[in-house]
């Protein structure tokens, strides 16, 4: 095993089990200071309480049972019961060589692959994508990349908002305008005009309601217009996905309309299980544990009093479909945190219905993008910010950064780099914070060349690539044995060997910021290494080859890590 953290966790657990007859968590951490070794096994304090023995004695018992072979140079008990572990430089060097000769850079595939359904992006037809859908799209796409890389079977589901009563007024408005749905320049305007007329014009509203009935009844000419409208919206979404470089494809769309034919049987099943009852004319589920302030049970409305099905019914049909037909063992909903209550109730009802046996359903919640005033991000005119405009501005601003930093590139190269930096900047800024938190949209911070930003990481990568090209031109080849002598060299090597753990924890928690923290650590450690350890001018040929190998692995870890986040790494910047 070449992931030192995994190695110590396995050895620590084995030692604890042998010593205490139970597999307590060894609590392995990277040491924050050199004098505490490379890693610490911190489980002794908690185990001491459980087994009723002094912590230092427990720590010593763990040390006595540890079997780490040639991996370890020094193991010692310190402080109240920490176990400090220092790894052998030769073992670290060999581990780096193994990672460098591995196409997966030391990242193991999972032993038991799951079928993971990831519901993300999911914009609404006849509305342009806005910044809220940006978050779902960017976070969801990073997660499917990570899960797929680890060998899981990933099923992308774009739960398009393509059904509901609003389509009555939209279609009726199109009819009045003599449009069939194609070539709509401004989807938002269409939506706004239609809803304005719906409010102001009673005869229009009446026709719109009839149109809903026609749509639900499958009237061919109404369905044809609805189809055209959905197709036109999808064309807009596809353009957005292409610019963002996300992996969603038309085949991943399974919109709300898809579940229409499954609603009756879904509800019938819930009814037969006795999970539904009438409440003020509406058919509702009352999952346990959900009560209002006055203690009355809260309903999940399955069928409205007018007989129509809504968002919740569709999600019930969808979760059932995902488990039964798609065979999901894990379902991740990448949706705004403000829908947390909806998903908590949905999962509770699905649980009651027995649909989640052996299945994990998770709401991958994210916060709101705020403007500088701390309120939801809007244009100066107070409108929602359209994704397409936002991305254009990002690339434009990035072009200025690139012209300043990389004047030697050709115009075409500069344009390509500006796209990578602009789009990458927006995406990374969305990913590097804990996703449940709100964040303030800030052009300067997201495109800064220093700090935890995409441009910093992209430039760090490009600088290493350029050094490697220079080395190649001088006939120097990266090669082992890898020397791990200088503290900065050691710190970089330890960071590189943490890639496996970073990708796996990102997948476990469905938290892309963990991978961001990791790539930033690698880039920072490389910067420190490069300042104190000359590479091309190393003291000996052997040392130069070794450092080139470490640098080459660094570039690959950065490129792969950023690619898993959906961010491009230009070769030359
Ligand atoms: N279309 C919804 C919205 O824009 C998001 C759908 C999320 N997915 C789901 N299965 N409910 O808010």
PDB file of N, CA and C in Angstrom, residues 243-296:
ATOM      1  N   UNK A 243     -20.048  25.520 -22.976  1.00  0.00           N
ATOM      2  CA  UNK A 243     -19.127  26.579 -22.544  1.00  0.00           C
ATOM      3  C   UNK A 243     -18.513  26.274 -21.186  1.00  0.00           C
ATOM      4  N   UNK A 244     -19.313  25.674 -20.317  1.00  0.00           N
ATOM      5  CA  UNK A 244     -18.821  25.342 -18.981  1.00  0.00           C
ATOM      6  C   UNK A 244     -17.921  24.116 -18.994  1.00  0.00           C
ATOM      7  N   UNK A 245     -17.979  23.352 -20.081  1.00  0.00           N
ATOM      8  CA  UNK A 245     -17.202  22.114 -20.124  1.00  0.00           C
ATOM      9  C   UNK A 245     -17.713  21.081 -19.144  1.00  0.00           C
ATOM     10  N   UNK A 246     -19.022  20.978 -19.000  1.00  0.00           N
ATOM     11  CA  UNK A 246     -19.559  19.950 -18.108  1.00  0.00           C
ATOM     12  C   UNK A 246     -19.912  18.709 -18.927  1.00  0.00           C
ATOM     13  N   UNK A 247     -19.982  17.584 -18.250  1.00  0.00           N
ATOM     14  CA  UNK A 247     -20.103  16.308 -18.952  1.00  0.00           C
ATOM     15  C   UNK A 247     -21.543  15.892 -19.222  1.00  0.00           C
ATOM     16  N   UNK A 248     -22.507  16.721 -18.878  1.00  0.00           N
ATOM     17  CA  UNK A 248     -23.913  16.370 -19.116  1.00  0.00           C
ATOM     18  C   UNK A 248     -24.196  16.293 -20.614  1.00  0.00           C
ATOM     19  N   UNK A 249     -24.965  15.282 -20.994  1.00  0.00           N
ATOM     20  CA  UNK A 249     -25.320  15.128 -22.402  1.00  0.00           C
ATOM     21  C   UNK A 249     -26.835  15.083 -22.545  1.00  0.00           C
ATOM     22  N   UNK A 250     -27.310  15.297 -23.791  1.00  0.00           N
ATOM     23  CA  UNK A 250     -28.774  15.272 -23.987  1.00  0.00           C
ATOM     24  C   UNK A 250     -29.402  13.989 -23.442  1.00  0.00           C
ATOM     25  N   UNK A 251     -28.691  12.884 -23.554  1.00  0.00           N
ATOM     26  CA  UNK A 251     -29.234  11.615 -23.063  1.00  0.00           C
ATOM     27  C   UNK A 251     -29.396  11.551 -21.554  1.00  0.00           C
ATOM     28  N   UNK A 252     -28.790  12.488 -20.844  1.00  0.00           N
ATOM     29  CA  UNK A 252     -28.910  12.498 -19.381  1.00  0.00           C
ATOM     30  C   UNK A 252     -30.177  13.209 -18.917  1.00  0.00           C
ATOM     31  N   UNK A 253     -30.867  13.848 -19.848  1.00  0.00           N
ATOM     32  CA  UNK A 253     -32.095  14.550 -19.471  1.00  0.00           C
ATOM     33  C   UNK A 253     -33.193  13.533 -19.191  1.00  0.00           C
ATOM     34  N   UNK A 254     -33.709  13.582 -17.985  1.00  0.00           N
ATOM     35  CA  UNK A 254     -34.921  12.832 -17.668  1.00  0.00           C
ATOM     36  C   UNK A 254     -35.758  13.815 -16.867  1.00  0.00           C
ATOM     37  N   UNK A 255     -36.521  14.579 -17.618  1.00  0.00           N
ATOM     38  CA  UNK A 255     -37.250  15.699 -17.018  1.00  0.00           C
ATOM     39  C   UNK A 255     -38.454  15.252 -16.223  1.00  0.00           C
ATOM     40  N   UNK A 256     -39.090  16.209 -15.596  1.00  0.00           N
ATOM     41  CA  UNK A 256     -40.266  15.919 -14.779  1.00  0.00           C
ATOM     42  C   UNK A 256     -41.355  15.226 -15.598  1.00  0.00           C
ATOM     43  N   UNK A 257     -41.475  15.599 -16.878  1.00  0.00           N
ATOM     44  CA  UNK A 257     -42.539  15.017 -17.718  1.00  0.00           C
ATOM     45  C   UNK A 257     -42.394  13.505 -17.850  1.00  0.00           C
ATOM     46  N   UNK A 258     -41.164  13.039 -17.766  1.00  0.00           N
ATOM     47  CA  UNK A 258     -40.918  11.608 -17.905  1.00  0.00           C
ATOM     48  C   UNK A 258     -41.711  10.804 -16.883  1.00  0.00           C
ATOM     49  N   UNK A 259     -41.894  11.384 -15.689  1.00  0.00           N
ATOM     50  CA  UNK A 259     -42.521  10.641 -14.593  1.00  0.00           C
ATOM     51  C   UNK A 259     -44.044  10.714 -14.619  1.00  0.00           C
ATOM     52  N   UNK A 260     -44.561  11.486 -15.583  1.00  0.00           N
ATOM     53  CA  UNK A 260     -45.998  11.687 -15.672  1.00  0.00           C
ATOM     54  C   UNK A 260     -46.764  10.367 -15.674  1.00  0.00           C
ATOM     55  N   UNK A 261     -46.283   9.439 -16.484  1.00  0.00           N
ATOM     56  CA  UNK A 261     -47.019   8.181 -16.629  1.00  0.00           C
ATOM     57  C   UNK A 261     -46.804   7.264 -15.420  1.00  0.00           C
ATOM     58  N   UNK A 262     -45.899   7.641 -14.527  1.00  0.00           N
ATOM     59  CA  UNK A 262     -45.625   6.784 -13.365  1.00  0.00           C
ATOM     60  C   UNK A 262     -46.287   7.305 -12.096  1.00  0.00           C
ATOM     61  N   UNK A 263     -46.928   8.479 -12.209  1.00  0.00           N
ATOM     62  CA  UNK A 263     -47.458   9.112 -11.000  1.00  0.00           C
ATOM     63  C   UNK A 263     -48.595   8.297 -10.384  1.00  0.00           C
ATOM     64  N   UNK A 264     -49.525   7.837 -11.228  1.00  0.00           N
ATOM     65  CA  UNK A 264     -50.674   7.101 -10.690  1.00  0.00           C
ATOM     66  C   UNK A 264     -50.234   5.861  -9.922  1.00  0.00           C
ATOM     67  N   UNK A 265     -49.362   5.081 -10.538  1.00  0.00           N
ATOM     68  CA  UNK A 265     -48.956   3.838  -9.855  1.00  0.00           C
ATOM     69  C   UNK A 265     -48.127   4.129  -8.607  1.00  0.00           C
ATOM     70  N   UNK A 266     -47.352   5.209  -8.628  1.00  0.00           N
ATOM     71  CA  UNK A 266     -46.561   5.567  -7.445  1.00  0.00           C
ATOM     72  C   UNK A 266     -47.489   5.901  -6.283  1.00  0.00           C
ATOM     73  N   UNK A 267     -48.481   6.728  -6.596  1.00  0.00           N
ATOM     74  CA  UNK A 267     -49.416   7.143  -5.553  1.00  0.00           C
ATOM     75  C   UNK A 267     -50.244   5.949  -5.081  1.00  0.00           C
ATOM     76  N   UNK A 268     -50.634   5.088  -6.036  1.00  0.00           N
ATOM     77  CA  UNK A 268     -51.414   3.903  -5.653  1.00  0.00           C
ATOM     78  C   UNK A 268     -50.609   3.042  -4.680  1.00  0.00           C
ATOM     79  N   UNK A 269     -49.323   2.912  -4.924  1.00  0.00           N
ATOM     80  CA  UNK A 269     -48.489   2.102  -4.038  1.00  0.00           C
ATOM     81  C   UNK A 269     -48.418   2.718  -2.634  1.00  0.00           C
ATOM     82  N   UNK A 270     -48.238   4.032  -2.600  1.00  0.00           N
ATOM     83  CA  UNK A 270     -48.184   4.697  -1.291  1.00  0.00           C
ATOM     84  C   UNK A 270     -49.518   4.542  -0.554  1.00  0.00           C
ATOM     85  N   UNK A 271     -50.603   4.606  -1.329  1.00  0.00           N
ATOM     86  CA  UNK A 271     -51.926   4.459  -0.719  1.00  0.00           C
ATOM     87  C   UNK A 271     -52.111   3.062  -0.155  1.00  0.00           C
ATOM     88  N   UNK A 272     -51.699   2.071  -0.927  1.00  0.00           N
ATOM     89  CA  UNK A 272     -51.881   0.692  -0.477  1.00  0.00           C
ATOM     90  C   UNK A 272     -51.033   0.409   0.759  1.00  0.00           C
ATOM     91  N   UNK A 273     -49.988   1.169   0.939  1.00  0.00           N
ATOM     92  CA  UNK A 273     -49.158   1.007   2.135  1.00  0.00           C
ATOM     93  C   UNK A 273     -49.731   1.797   3.314  1.00  0.00           C
ATOM     94  N   UNK A 274     -50.826   2.484   3.052  1.00  0.00           N
ATOM     95  CA  UNK A 274     -51.473   3.267   4.115  1.00  0.00           C
ATOM     96  C   UNK A 274     -50.706   4.518   4.493  1.00  0.00           C
ATOM     97  N   UNK A 275     -49.937   5.041   3.580  1.00  0.00           N
ATOM     98  CA  UNK A 275     -49.098   6.186   3.926  1.00  0.00           C
ATOM     99  C   UNK A 275     -49.730   7.532   3.573  1.00  0.00           C
ATOM    100  N   UNK A 276     -50.898   7.508   2.914  1.00  0.00           N
ATOM    101  CA  UNK A 276     -51.501   8.768   2.478  1.00  0.00           C
ATOM    102  C   UNK A 276     -52.848   8.986   3.142  1.00  0.00           C
ATOM    103  N   UNK A 277     -53.128  10.243   3.421  1.00  0.00           N
ATOM    104  CA  UNK A 277     -54.504  10.535   3.830  1.00  0.00           C
ATOM    105  C   UNK A 277     -54.919  11.920   3.346  1.00  0.00           C
ATOM    106  N   UNK A 278     -56.251  12.111   3.271  1.00  0.00           N
ATOM    107  CA  UNK A 278     -56.784  13.371   2.766  1.00  0.00           C
ATOM    108  C   UNK A 278     -56.669  14.445   3.836  1.00  0.00           C
ATOM    109  N   UNK A 279     -56.277  15.621   3.390  1.00  0.00           N
ATOM    110  CA  UNK A 279     -56.185  16.742   4.313  1.00  0.00           C
ATOM    111  C   UNK A 279     -56.616  17.982   3.547  1.00  0.00           C
ATOM    112  N   UNK A 280     -57.729  18.546   3.942  1.00  0.00           N
ATOM    113  CA  UNK A 280     -58.293  19.713   3.253  1.00  0.00           C
ATOM    114  C   UNK A 280     -58.346  19.509   1.742  1.00  0.00           C
ATOM    115  N   UNK A 281     -58.816  18.334   1.351  1.00  0.00           N
ATOM    116  CA  UNK A 281     -59.002  18.062  -0.080  1.00  0.00           C
ATOM    117  C   UNK A 281     -57.765  17.580  -0.797  1.00  0.00           C
ATOM    118  N   UNK A 282     -56.611  17.693  -0.161  1.00  0.00           N
ATOM    119  CA  UNK A 282     -55.374  17.246  -0.812  1.00  0.00           C
ATOM    120  C   UNK A 282     -54.958  15.899  -0.248  1.00  0.00           C
ATOM    121  N   UNK A 283     -54.337  15.096  -1.101  1.00  0.00           N
ATOM    122  CA  UNK A 283     -53.834  13.800  -0.669  1.00  0.00           C
ATOM    123  C   UNK A 283     -52.397  14.006  -0.178  1.00  0.00           C
ATOM    124  N   UNK A 284     -52.157  13.637   1.082  1.00  0.00           N
ATOM    125  CA  UNK A 284     -50.862  13.987   1.694  1.00  0.00           C
ATOM    126  C   UNK A 284     -50.229  12.804   2.403  1.00  0.00           C
ATOM    127  N   UNK A 285     -48.896  12.866   2.496  1.00  0.00           N
ATOM    128  CA  UNK A 285     -48.164  11.945   3.363  1.00  0.00           C
ATOM    129  C   UNK A 285     -47.759  12.741   4.600  1.00  0.00           C
ATOM    130  N   UNK A 286     -47.727  12.061   5.741  1.00  0.00           N
ATOM    131  CA  UNK A 286     -47.291  12.726   6.976  1.00  0.00           C
ATOM    132  C   UNK A 286     -46.154  11.917   7.579  1.00  0.00           C
ATOM    133  N   UNK A 287     -44.946  12.052   7.056  1.00  0.00           N
ATOM    134  CA  UNK A 287     -43.850  11.235   7.581  1.00  0.00           C
ATOM    135  C   UNK A 287     -43.573  11.593   9.040  1.00  0.00           C
ATOM    136  N   UNK A 288     -43.207  10.590   9.842  1.00  0.00           N
ATOM    137  CA  UNK A 288     -42.965  10.849  11.268  1.00  0.00           C
ATOM    138  C   UNK A 288     -41.813  11.824  11.459  1.00  0.00           C
ATOM    139  N   UNK A 289     -41.920  12.632  12.498  1.00  0.00           N
ATOM    140  CA  UNK A 289     -40.815  13.528  12.831  1.00  0.00           C
ATOM    141  C   UNK A 289     -40.918  14.902  12.205  1.00  0.00           C
ATOM    142  N   UNK A 290     -41.951  15.130  11.392  1.00  0.00           N
ATOM    143  CA  UNK A 290     -42.093  16.456  10.788  1.00  0.00           C
ATOM    144  C   UNK A 290     -43.343  17.132  11.339  1.00  0.00           C
ATOM    145  N   UNK A 291     -43.099  18.109  12.205  1.00  0.00           N
ATOM    146  CA  UNK A 291     -44.233  18.802  12.795  1.00  0.00           C
ATOM    147  C   UNK A 291     -44.022  20.306  12.720  1.00  0.00           C
ATOM    148  N   UNK A 292     -45.126  21.016  12.699  1.00  0.00           N
ATOM    149  CA  UNK A 292     -45.065  22.471  12.697  1.00  0.00           C
ATOM    150  C   UNK A 292     -44.747  22.990  14.088  1.00  0.00           C
ATOM    151  N   UNK A 293     -44.707  24.293  14.243  1.00  0.00           N
ATOM    152  CA  UNK A 293     -44.353  24.879  15.541  1.00  0.00           C
ATOM    153  C   UNK A 293     -45.338  24.487  16.634  1.00  0.00           C
ATOM    154  N   UNK A 294     -46.601  24.340  16.224  1.00  0.00           N
ATOM    155  CA  UNK A 294     -47.616  23.981  17.226  1.00  0.00           C
ATOM    156  C   UNK A 294     -47.729  22.470  17.420  1.00  0.00           C
ATOM    157  N   UNK A 295     -46.802  21.716  16.828  1.00  0.00           N
ATOM    158  CA  UNK A 295     -46.791  20.279  17.051  1.00  0.00           C
ATOM    159  C   UNK A 295     -47.654  19.475  16.102  1.00  0.00           C
ATOM    160  N   UNK A 296     -48.395  20.145  15.199  1.00  0.00           N
ATOM    161  CA  UNK A 296     -49.221  19.378  14.264  1.00  0.00           C
ATOM    162  C   UNK A 296     -48.345  18.787  13.161  1.00  0.00           C
TER     163      UNK A 296
END
